[in-house]
Amino acid sequence: MSTSANTATISPGGMGVPPVCGAGSASPANLQTGGTPVLPERNQTIDVSLGPQHPSTHGVFRMNVTLDGETVTKLQPVFGYLHRNHEKIAEGNSWLAAMPYTDRLDYICPLTNNWAYALAVEKLAGIEVAERAEYIRVITAELTRLQNHTVFLGFILGDMGAWGSALMYAFREREKILDLFESLTGARMMCNYMRFGGCRCDLPAGWIQSARKLVDGFPAFLDEMEALLTGNEILLARLQGIAPLTAERAINGGLSGPCLRASGVDYDIRKVENYGVYNRFKFRVPRGSTGDCYDRFMIRVLEARESVEILKQAIAGIPEGPIVNPKAKQRGFRPPAGEAYGRIEGPKGELGFYLISNGSDRPYRFRIRPPSLINLTLLEELSIGTKIADVMVILGSIDIVLGEVDR
Amino acid sequence: MNIPGSGIIKGLAVTARNFLGSYVEKDRLTTEQYPEERPKLPENARSFPFLVFDGEDPEAGMRCVSCKICEKECPPQCIYIVQDRDAAGKAIKRPKVFDIDISVCMSCQICVEVCPFESIRMDQDYELSSFDRFGSLVLGKSRLLKSNTYYRNIHPTEAAETDARLEADRKKKEAAAAAKAAAAEKAAAEKAAKAAVEPEVKA
Ligand code: SF4
Ligand code: SF4
């Protein structure tokens, strides 16, 4: 993996020596100078630019890595290749028109993005949410979490160089969830489903039954995935003890979501804020201990299992009733002047929308707090001192999506 | 800890189960052989918008009244409408030009939600690739207009609801018109009666 860099340049100071540092091989030039090979200076480093199109960088993300041998001494993330000016577009459009754009933030999890935005607007304008819609929101959000973590399990294997089986099994399972989304919202990924005060349309006939079937079958898939992965010696060697993170550093770095909990911090916004109807469901919040890559990996498996529990309860308890608050206006919506910050526990961490309204038909300020970007800020700290091949795994274990990092 | 390598063996067993299972279980072999095999789209599936017309003639049966609400609400602003005018230059309720640039359209369905006249709906056609960006990705009226029968075909439930709503509207309108006519008749009758009375008073 370390050879798949796009460019490699020698840093100044290494004139006349071969580009491989620490190499003991004698080149003909060295031999001519008197028979004893001249070893390059020990402090020579090499700069490698990884990305932006490298598949293991999860999208158009670039890292300028400075290497001493294979050890990382410096890492500079370079992003912005996928910048779409999302916040400004939303400020120039109506409140409703910002909704489909939120699908495109973290495109793996459109429904949680919808929810975070709808939640912020509901907080801003004081809109009640229809009871049935609250349950549908929980169901779709937990399905989103399942598919995000499933994709994560597949991709982290890819980061370790095992493209193929695990990723395909994960995608096969994810596709079943996407089929559910498609039959409900009309699109696999760009759902644009939630509305202020509820959801856009009711569940189609038979949807709950298919969802129940999927949820009941999901633990079997997780078992299979665990049999495939968690005992695998190679995987353990590549994950255990790599890039540990203390709880204190994780908190100071502003991490959220699974990355934070992997370091042992008990902080889940579903429990802390009790948004939606989460307080009606019994579920546990898994935690890691050392915060190394293995903890970050396992926490997703455990969270997926808890999501299954929530889903079972929500599917069993879904009430009848209207799907959207009839008093909530969608078109020509003008919330009163003010500001609000709405946040949810997205699959990747705290996803928040900070909105300011001046009473007009479009947001005055539309700010997104993306979990991917903030979790990424500790990448350098985690990577320094590790081998270059581990950088990919560390990046994979943070679980970012560039649509959300760059916005 | 168990025997070294047993984790890998266990993993390989999973791979073997999936490989062999793919011959017998439909669940483990999900690949669709497109284009020989066509995916069965769910009813709600959507691609790009189209305009619905009633009856046989697209122009005469067009539901769109050129109110331009969808044009205003479309998030990426990819709808372009010019209102039609009659010979005297008076605006009539019909679009002369109705273009949707589907290379810009984000398939968000907001136009469908905001249209008060049930005239724009989501299509399910997904084979739209072309070498000509402007010639074939900017859809004009001729390509956008599709019959209500087609709409009933692709979204049966939604179309049935729309039809019921339109029918109810029509009935309401008819009833209102009938009531109005009746009221007018009554008023005329009263007037006539009054007129019939008045001369007597005069006389
Ligand atoms: S689907 Fe959305 S983007 Fe496309 S024309 Fe309608 S409103 Fe515009
Ligand atoms: S499609 Fe509907 S919203 Fe758009 S101009 Fe026609 S009638 Fe108005």
Short mmCIF file of N, CA, C and O and ligand atoms in Angstrom, two decimals, chain B residues 47-49 70 73-79 100 104-112 120 122, ligand 1:
data_model
loop_
_atom_site.label_atom_id
_atom_site.label_comp_id
_atom_site.label_asym_id
_atom_site.label_seq_id
_atom_site.Cartn_x
_atom_site.Cartn_y
_atom_site.Cartn_z
N SER B 47 -37.27 9.32 -10.90
CA SER B 47 -36.07 9.76 -11.59
C SER B 47 -36.18 11.26 -11.86
O SER B 47 -35.67 12.07 -11.11
N PHE B 48 -36.90 11.63 -12.92
CA PHE B 48 -37.02 13.06 -13.24
C PHE B 48 -38.49 13.42 -13.44
O PHE B 48 -39.32 12.55 -13.66
N PRO B 49 -38.81 14.70 -13.38
CA PRO B 49 -40.23 15.06 -13.49
C PRO B 49 -40.76 14.97 -14.92
O PRO B 49 -40.00 15.04 -15.87
N CYS B 70 -43.57 25.96 -9.37
CA CYS B 70 -42.49 24.98 -9.37
C CYS B 70 -41.18 25.63 -9.79
O CYS B 70 -40.13 25.34 -9.24
N GLU B 73 -39.79 27.39 -6.81
CA GLU B 73 -39.39 26.57 -5.66
C GLU B 73 -38.27 25.58 -5.97
O GLU B 73 -37.65 25.05 -5.05
N CYS B 74 -38.04 25.27 -7.22
CA CYS B 74 -37.02 24.27 -7.58
C CYS B 74 -35.66 24.67 -7.00
O CYS B 74 -35.16 25.74 -7.31
N PRO B 75 -35.08 23.82 -6.15
CA PRO B 75 -33.83 24.23 -5.49
C PRO B 75 -32.70 24.59 -6.45
O PRO B 75 -32.09 25.64 -6.29
N PRO B 76 -32.38 23.76 -7.45
CA PRO B 76 -31.28 24.18 -8.33
C PRO B 76 -31.76 25.04 -9.52
O PRO B 76 -30.96 25.31 -10.41
N GLN B 77 -33.00 25.45 -9.52
CA GLN B 77 -33.51 26.37 -10.55
C GLN B 77 -33.33 25.81 -11.96
O GLN B 77 -32.74 26.45 -12.81
N CYS B 78 -33.85 24.62 -12.18
CA CYS B 78 -33.63 24.01 -13.49
C CYS B 78 -34.90 23.99 -14.33
O CYS B 78 -34.93 23.39 -15.38
N ILE B 79 -35.96 24.65 -13.87
CA ILE B 79 -37.19 24.71 -14.67
C ILE B 79 -37.28 26.09 -15.30
O ILE B 79 -36.94 27.10 -14.67
N ILE B 100 -37.15 21.54 -18.69
CA ILE B 100 -36.46 21.10 -17.47
C ILE B 100 -35.10 20.58 -17.90
O ILE B 100 -35.00 19.73 -18.78
N VAL B 104 -29.28 19.17 -14.56
CA VAL B 104 -29.17 19.98 -13.36
C VAL B 104 -30.13 19.47 -12.29
O VAL B 104 -29.84 19.53 -11.09
N CYS B 105 -31.26 18.96 -12.71
CA CYS B 105 -32.29 18.49 -11.78
C CYS B 105 -31.71 17.50 -10.77
O CYS B 105 -30.94 16.62 -11.11
N MET B 106 -32.06 17.67 -9.51
CA MET B 106 -31.54 16.76 -8.49
C MET B 106 -32.58 15.74 -8.04
O MET B 106 -32.43 15.11 -6.99
N SER B 107 -33.65 15.58 -8.81
CA SER B 107 -34.68 14.56 -8.54
C SER B 107 -35.22 14.67 -7.12
O SER B 107 -35.41 13.67 -6.46
N CYS B 108 -35.45 15.90 -6.68
CA CYS B 108 -35.82 16.05 -5.28
C CYS B 108 -37.32 15.97 -5.07
O CYS B 108 -37.77 15.80 -3.96
N GLN B 109 -38.10 16.15 -6.12
CA GLN B 109 -39.55 15.99 -6.02
C GLN B 109 -40.23 17.20 -5.39
O GLN B 109 -41.43 17.16 -5.14
N ILE B 110 -39.50 18.27 -5.16
CA ILE B 110 -40.15 19.42 -4.53
C ILE B 110 -41.14 20.06 -5.50
O ILE B 110 -42.23 20.49 -5.09
N CYS B 111 -40.84 20.07 -6.79
CA CYS B 111 -41.79 20.62 -7.76
C CYS B 111 -43.13 19.87 -7.68
O CYS B 111 -44.19 20.47 -7.78
N VAL B 112 -43.04 18.57 -7.49
CA VAL B 112 -44.26 17.76 -7.41
C VAL B 112 -45.07 18.14 -6.18
O VAL B 112 -46.29 18.26 -6.23
N ILE B 120 -47.43 18.16 -12.40
CA ILE B 120 -46.06 17.68 -12.58
C ILE B 120 -45.84 16.49 -11.65
O ILE B 120 -46.24 16.52 -10.50
N MET B 122 -43.27 12.65 -10.89
CA MET B 122 -41.96 12.05 -11.11
C MET B 122 -42.05 10.84 -12.03
O MET B 122 -42.90 9.97 -11.85
S1 SF4 C 1 -37.23 17.37 -9.05
FE1 SF4 C 1 -36.37 19.05 -7.84
S2 SF4 C 1 -34.63 19.72 -9.04
FE2 SF4 C 1 -35.87 18.48 -10.40
S3 SF4 C 1 -37.19 19.95 -11.44
FE3 SF4 C 1 -38.31 19.22 -9.64
S4 SF4 C 1 -37.84 20.73 -8.05
FE4 SF4 C 1 -36.32 21.00 -9.65
#
